[in-house]
């Protein structure tokens, strides 16, 4: 069965950095397009960034130039590098995978990122 396991969240000061990881299991990583979403308290989940083989990476305007999505295919792992963090970046960050051809979506459990001085 497909599972996404996230880690790397924590407390960081404004201007700081974090790297989140998402390990996929139960499916060949090459079949997946990987993405990150986040959800602030009381808010709807919003898309943050996506990595699509053959199309490169794309990120939301709110994080463009600060966040970078990447992957290590040998480790079946996607990453989100969060730089120059702001308090408004606080929220639960979710890993998302889309199985190409089937179009099935899978979600991680989320990892908390808190940006505060």
PDB file of C-alpha atoms in Angstrom:
ATOM      1  CA  UNK A   1       0.000   0.000   0.000  1.00  0.00           C
ATOM      2  CA  UNK A   2       1.169   3.497  -0.776  1.00  0.00           C
ATOM      3  CA  UNK A   3       2.351   5.545   2.173  1.00  0.00           C
ATOM      4  CA  UNK A   4       3.954   8.955   2.500  1.00  0.00           C
ATOM      5  CA  UNK A   5       5.920   9.659   5.672  1.00  0.00           C
ATOM      6  CA  UNK A   6       6.941  13.229   6.421  1.00  0.00           C
ATOM      7  CA  UNK A   7       9.530  14.669   8.765  1.00  0.00           C
ATOM      8  CA  UNK A   8      11.625  17.760   9.336  1.00  0.00           C
ATOM      9  CA  UNK A   9       9.145  20.211  10.791  1.00  0.00           C
ATOM     10  CA  UNK A  10       9.854  22.234  13.879  1.00  0.00           C
ATOM     11  CA  UNK A  11      10.217  25.661  15.424  1.00  0.00           C
ATOM     12  CA  UNK A  12      12.368  28.216  13.648  1.00  0.00           C
ATOM     13  CA  UNK A  13      12.929  31.945  13.953  1.00  0.00           C
ATOM     14  CA  UNK A  14      11.915  34.347  11.188  1.00  0.00           C
ATOM     15  CA  UNK A  15      14.562  34.354   8.494  1.00  0.00           C
ATOM     16  CA  UNK A  16      15.569  30.814   9.337  1.00  0.00           C
ATOM     17  CA  UNK A  17      15.451  27.663   7.255  1.00  0.00           C
ATOM     18  CA  UNK A  18      14.084  24.142   7.414  1.00  0.00           C
ATOM     19  CA  UNK A  19      14.123  21.146   5.129  1.00  0.00           C
ATOM     20  CA  UNK A  20      11.116  18.845   5.060  1.00  0.00           C
ATOM     21  CA  UNK A  21      11.297  15.320   3.718  1.00  0.00           C
ATOM     22  CA  UNK A  22       8.684  12.916   2.407  1.00  0.00           C
ATOM     23  CA  UNK A  23       9.468   9.242   1.923  1.00  0.00           C
ATOM     24  CA  UNK A  24       7.178   7.312  -0.393  1.00  0.00           C
ATOM     25  CA  UNK A  25       6.711   3.573  -0.047  1.00  0.00           C
ATOM     26  CA  UNK A  26       4.539   0.964  -1.697  1.00  0.00           C
ATOM     27  CA  UNK A  27       4.997   2.393  -5.168  1.00  0.00           C
ATOM     28  CA  UNK A  28       7.799   3.099  -7.582  1.00  0.00           C
ATOM     29  CA  UNK A  29       8.908   6.686  -7.123  1.00  0.00           C
ATOM     30  CA  UNK A  30       9.278   7.110 -10.858  1.00  0.00           C
ATOM     31  CA  UNK A  31       5.491   6.802 -11.211  1.00  0.00           C
ATOM     32  CA  UNK A  32       4.782   9.806  -8.991  1.00  0.00           C
ATOM     33  CA  UNK A  33       4.570  13.528  -9.321  1.00  0.00           C
ATOM     34  CA  UNK A  34       5.403  15.038  -5.936  1.00  0.00           C
ATOM     35  CA  UNK A  35       3.981  18.179  -4.380  1.00  0.00           C
ATOM     36  CA  UNK A  36       3.761  20.038  -1.095  1.00  0.00           C
ATOM     37  CA  UNK A  37       0.747  21.732   0.455  1.00  0.00           C
ATOM     38  CA  UNK A  38       0.287  23.597   3.697  1.00  0.00           C
ATOM     39  CA  UNK A  39      -2.569  24.498   5.992  1.00  0.00           C
ATOM     40  CA  UNK A  40      -2.550  27.333   8.496  1.00  0.00           C
ATOM     41  CA  UNK A  41      -4.794  27.094  11.573  1.00  0.00           C
ATOM     42  CA  UNK A  42      -8.413  27.686  10.592  1.00  0.00           C
ATOM     43  CA  UNK A  43      -7.525  27.987   6.919  1.00  0.00           C
ATOM     44  CA  UNK A  44      -7.958  25.841   3.839  1.00  0.00           C
ATOM     45  CA  UNK A  45      -5.114  23.726   2.592  1.00  0.00           C
ATOM     46  CA  UNK A  46      -3.145  25.508  -0.106  1.00  0.00           C
ATOM     47  CA  UNK A  47      -0.736  24.319  -2.733  1.00  0.00           C
ATOM     48  CA  UNK A  48       2.910  25.262  -2.215  1.00  0.00           C
ATOM     49  CA  UNK A  49       5.082  23.568  -4.829  1.00  0.00           C
ATOM     50  CA  UNK A  50       5.161  20.700  -7.311  1.00  0.00           C
ATOM     51  CA  UNK A  51       7.851  18.652  -9.015  1.00  0.00           C
ATOM     52  CA  UNK A  52       6.881  17.009 -12.285  1.00  0.00           C
ATOM     53  CA  UNK A  53       9.441  15.018 -14.252  1.00  0.00           C
ATOM     54  CA  UNK A  54       9.798  16.549 -17.678  1.00  0.00           C
ATOM     55  CA  UNK A  55       8.229  19.800 -16.518  1.00  0.00           C
ATOM     56  CA  UNK A  56      10.555  20.888 -13.732  1.00  0.00           C
ATOM     57  CA  UNK A  57       9.354  22.606 -10.598  1.00  0.00           C
ATOM     58  CA  UNK A  58       6.739  25.235  -9.875  1.00  0.00           C
ATOM     59  CA  UNK A  59       5.930  27.042  -6.651  1.00  0.00           C
ATOM     60  CA  UNK A  60       3.204  29.319  -5.376  1.00  0.00           C
ATOM     61  CA  UNK A  61       3.734  33.057  -5.595  1.00  0.00           C
ATOM     62  CA  UNK A  62       3.715  33.351  -1.815  1.00  0.00           C
ATOM     63  CA  UNK A  63       6.827  31.190  -1.494  1.00  0.00           C
ATOM     64  CA  UNK A  64       8.529  31.698  -4.838  1.00  0.00           C
ATOM     65  CA  UNK A  65      12.202  32.469  -4.424  1.00  0.00           C
ATOM     66  CA  UNK A  66      12.192  31.161  -0.849  1.00  0.00           C
ATOM     67  CA  UNK A  67      11.044  27.538  -1.065  1.00  0.00           C
ATOM     68  CA  UNK A  68      12.495  24.855  -3.299  1.00  0.00           C
ATOM     69  CA  UNK A  69      11.140  21.383  -4.007  1.00  0.00           C
ATOM     70  CA  UNK A  70      13.548  18.605  -4.902  1.00  0.00           C
ATOM     71  CA  UNK A  71      13.817  14.828  -4.845  1.00  0.00           C
ATOM     72  CA  UNK A  72      16.242  11.975  -4.402  1.00  0.00           C
ATOM     73  CA  UNK A  73      14.877   9.188  -6.547  1.00  0.00           C
ATOM     74  CA  UNK A  74      17.246   6.582  -5.126  1.00  0.00           C
ATOM     75  CA  UNK A  75      15.759   7.236  -1.679  1.00  0.00           C
ATOM     76  CA  UNK A  76      12.143   7.589  -2.850  1.00  0.00           C
ATOM     77  CA  UNK A  77      12.179  10.948  -1.105  1.00  0.00           C
ATOM     78  CA  UNK A  78      10.898  14.408  -1.923  1.00  0.00           C
ATOM     79  CA  UNK A  79      12.107  17.488  -0.095  1.00  0.00           C
ATOM     80  CA  UNK A  80      10.901  20.985   0.517  1.00  0.00           C
ATOM     81  CA  UNK A  81      13.625  23.467   1.373  1.00  0.00           C
ATOM     82  CA  UNK A  82      12.158  26.404   3.260  1.00  0.00           C
ATOM     83  CA  UNK A  83      14.364  29.490   3.372  1.00  0.00           C
ATOM     84  CA  UNK A  84      13.872  33.013   4.682  1.00  0.00           C
ATOM     85  CA  UNK A  85      10.908  31.846   6.695  1.00  0.00           C
ATOM     86  CA  UNK A  86       8.205  34.258   7.767  1.00  0.00           C
ATOM     87  CA  UNK A  87       5.647  33.938  10.578  1.00  0.00           C
ATOM     88  CA  UNK A  88       2.909  33.614   7.961  1.00  0.00           C
ATOM     89  CA  UNK A  89       4.584  30.421   6.748  1.00  0.00           C
ATOM     90  CA  UNK A  90       3.452  28.738   9.954  1.00  0.00           C
ATOM     91  CA  UNK A  91       1.220  25.732   9.406  1.00  0.00           C
ATOM     92  CA  UNK A  92       1.038  22.028   8.811  1.00  0.00           C
ATOM     93  CA  UNK A  93       2.900  21.001   5.690  1.00  0.00           C
ATOM     94  CA  UNK A  94       1.612  18.005   3.758  1.00  0.00           C
ATOM     95  CA  UNK A  95       3.348  15.871   1.201  1.00  0.00           C
ATOM     96  CA  UNK A  96       1.240  14.912  -1.804  1.00  0.00           C
ATOM     97  CA  UNK A  97       1.901  12.380  -4.534  1.00  0.00           C
ATOM     98  CA  UNK A  98      -0.007  11.850  -7.748  1.00  0.00           C
ATOM     99  CA  UNK A  99       0.332   8.561  -9.554  1.00  0.00           C
ATOM    100  CA  UNK A 100       0.696   9.253 -13.227  1.00  0.00           C
ATOM    101  CA  UNK A 101      -1.719   7.466 -15.580  1.00  0.00           C
ATOM    102  CA  UNK A 102      -3.978   6.446 -12.684  1.00  0.00           C
ATOM    103  CA  UNK A 103      -4.208   9.991 -11.346  1.00  0.00           C
ATOM    104  CA  UNK A 104      -4.541   8.757  -7.763  1.00  0.00           C
ATOM    105  CA  UNK A 105      -3.620  11.164  -4.966  1.00  0.00           C
ATOM    106  CA  UNK A 106      -1.813  10.184  -1.775  1.00  0.00           C
ATOM    107  CA  UNK A 107      -1.200  12.315   1.309  1.00  0.00           C
ATOM    108  CA  UNK A 108       1.267  12.315   4.126  1.00  0.00           C
ATOM    109  CA  UNK A 109       0.248  12.882   7.735  1.00  0.00           C
ATOM    110  CA  UNK A 110       1.611  16.411   7.823  1.00  0.00           C
ATOM    111  CA  UNK A 111       4.459  17.995   9.732  1.00  0.00           C
ATOM    112  CA  UNK A 112       4.189  21.178  11.772  1.00  0.00           C
ATOM    113  CA  UNK A 113       6.265  24.209  10.877  1.00  0.00           C
ATOM    114  CA  UNK A 114       6.192  27.083  13.338  1.00  0.00           C
ATOM    115  CA  UNK A 115       7.957  30.346  12.565  1.00  0.00           C
ATOM    116  CA  UNK A 116       8.213  32.546  15.620  1.00  0.00           C
ATOM    117  CA  UNK A 117      10.725  34.691  17.438  1.00  0.00           C
TER     118      UNK A 117
END
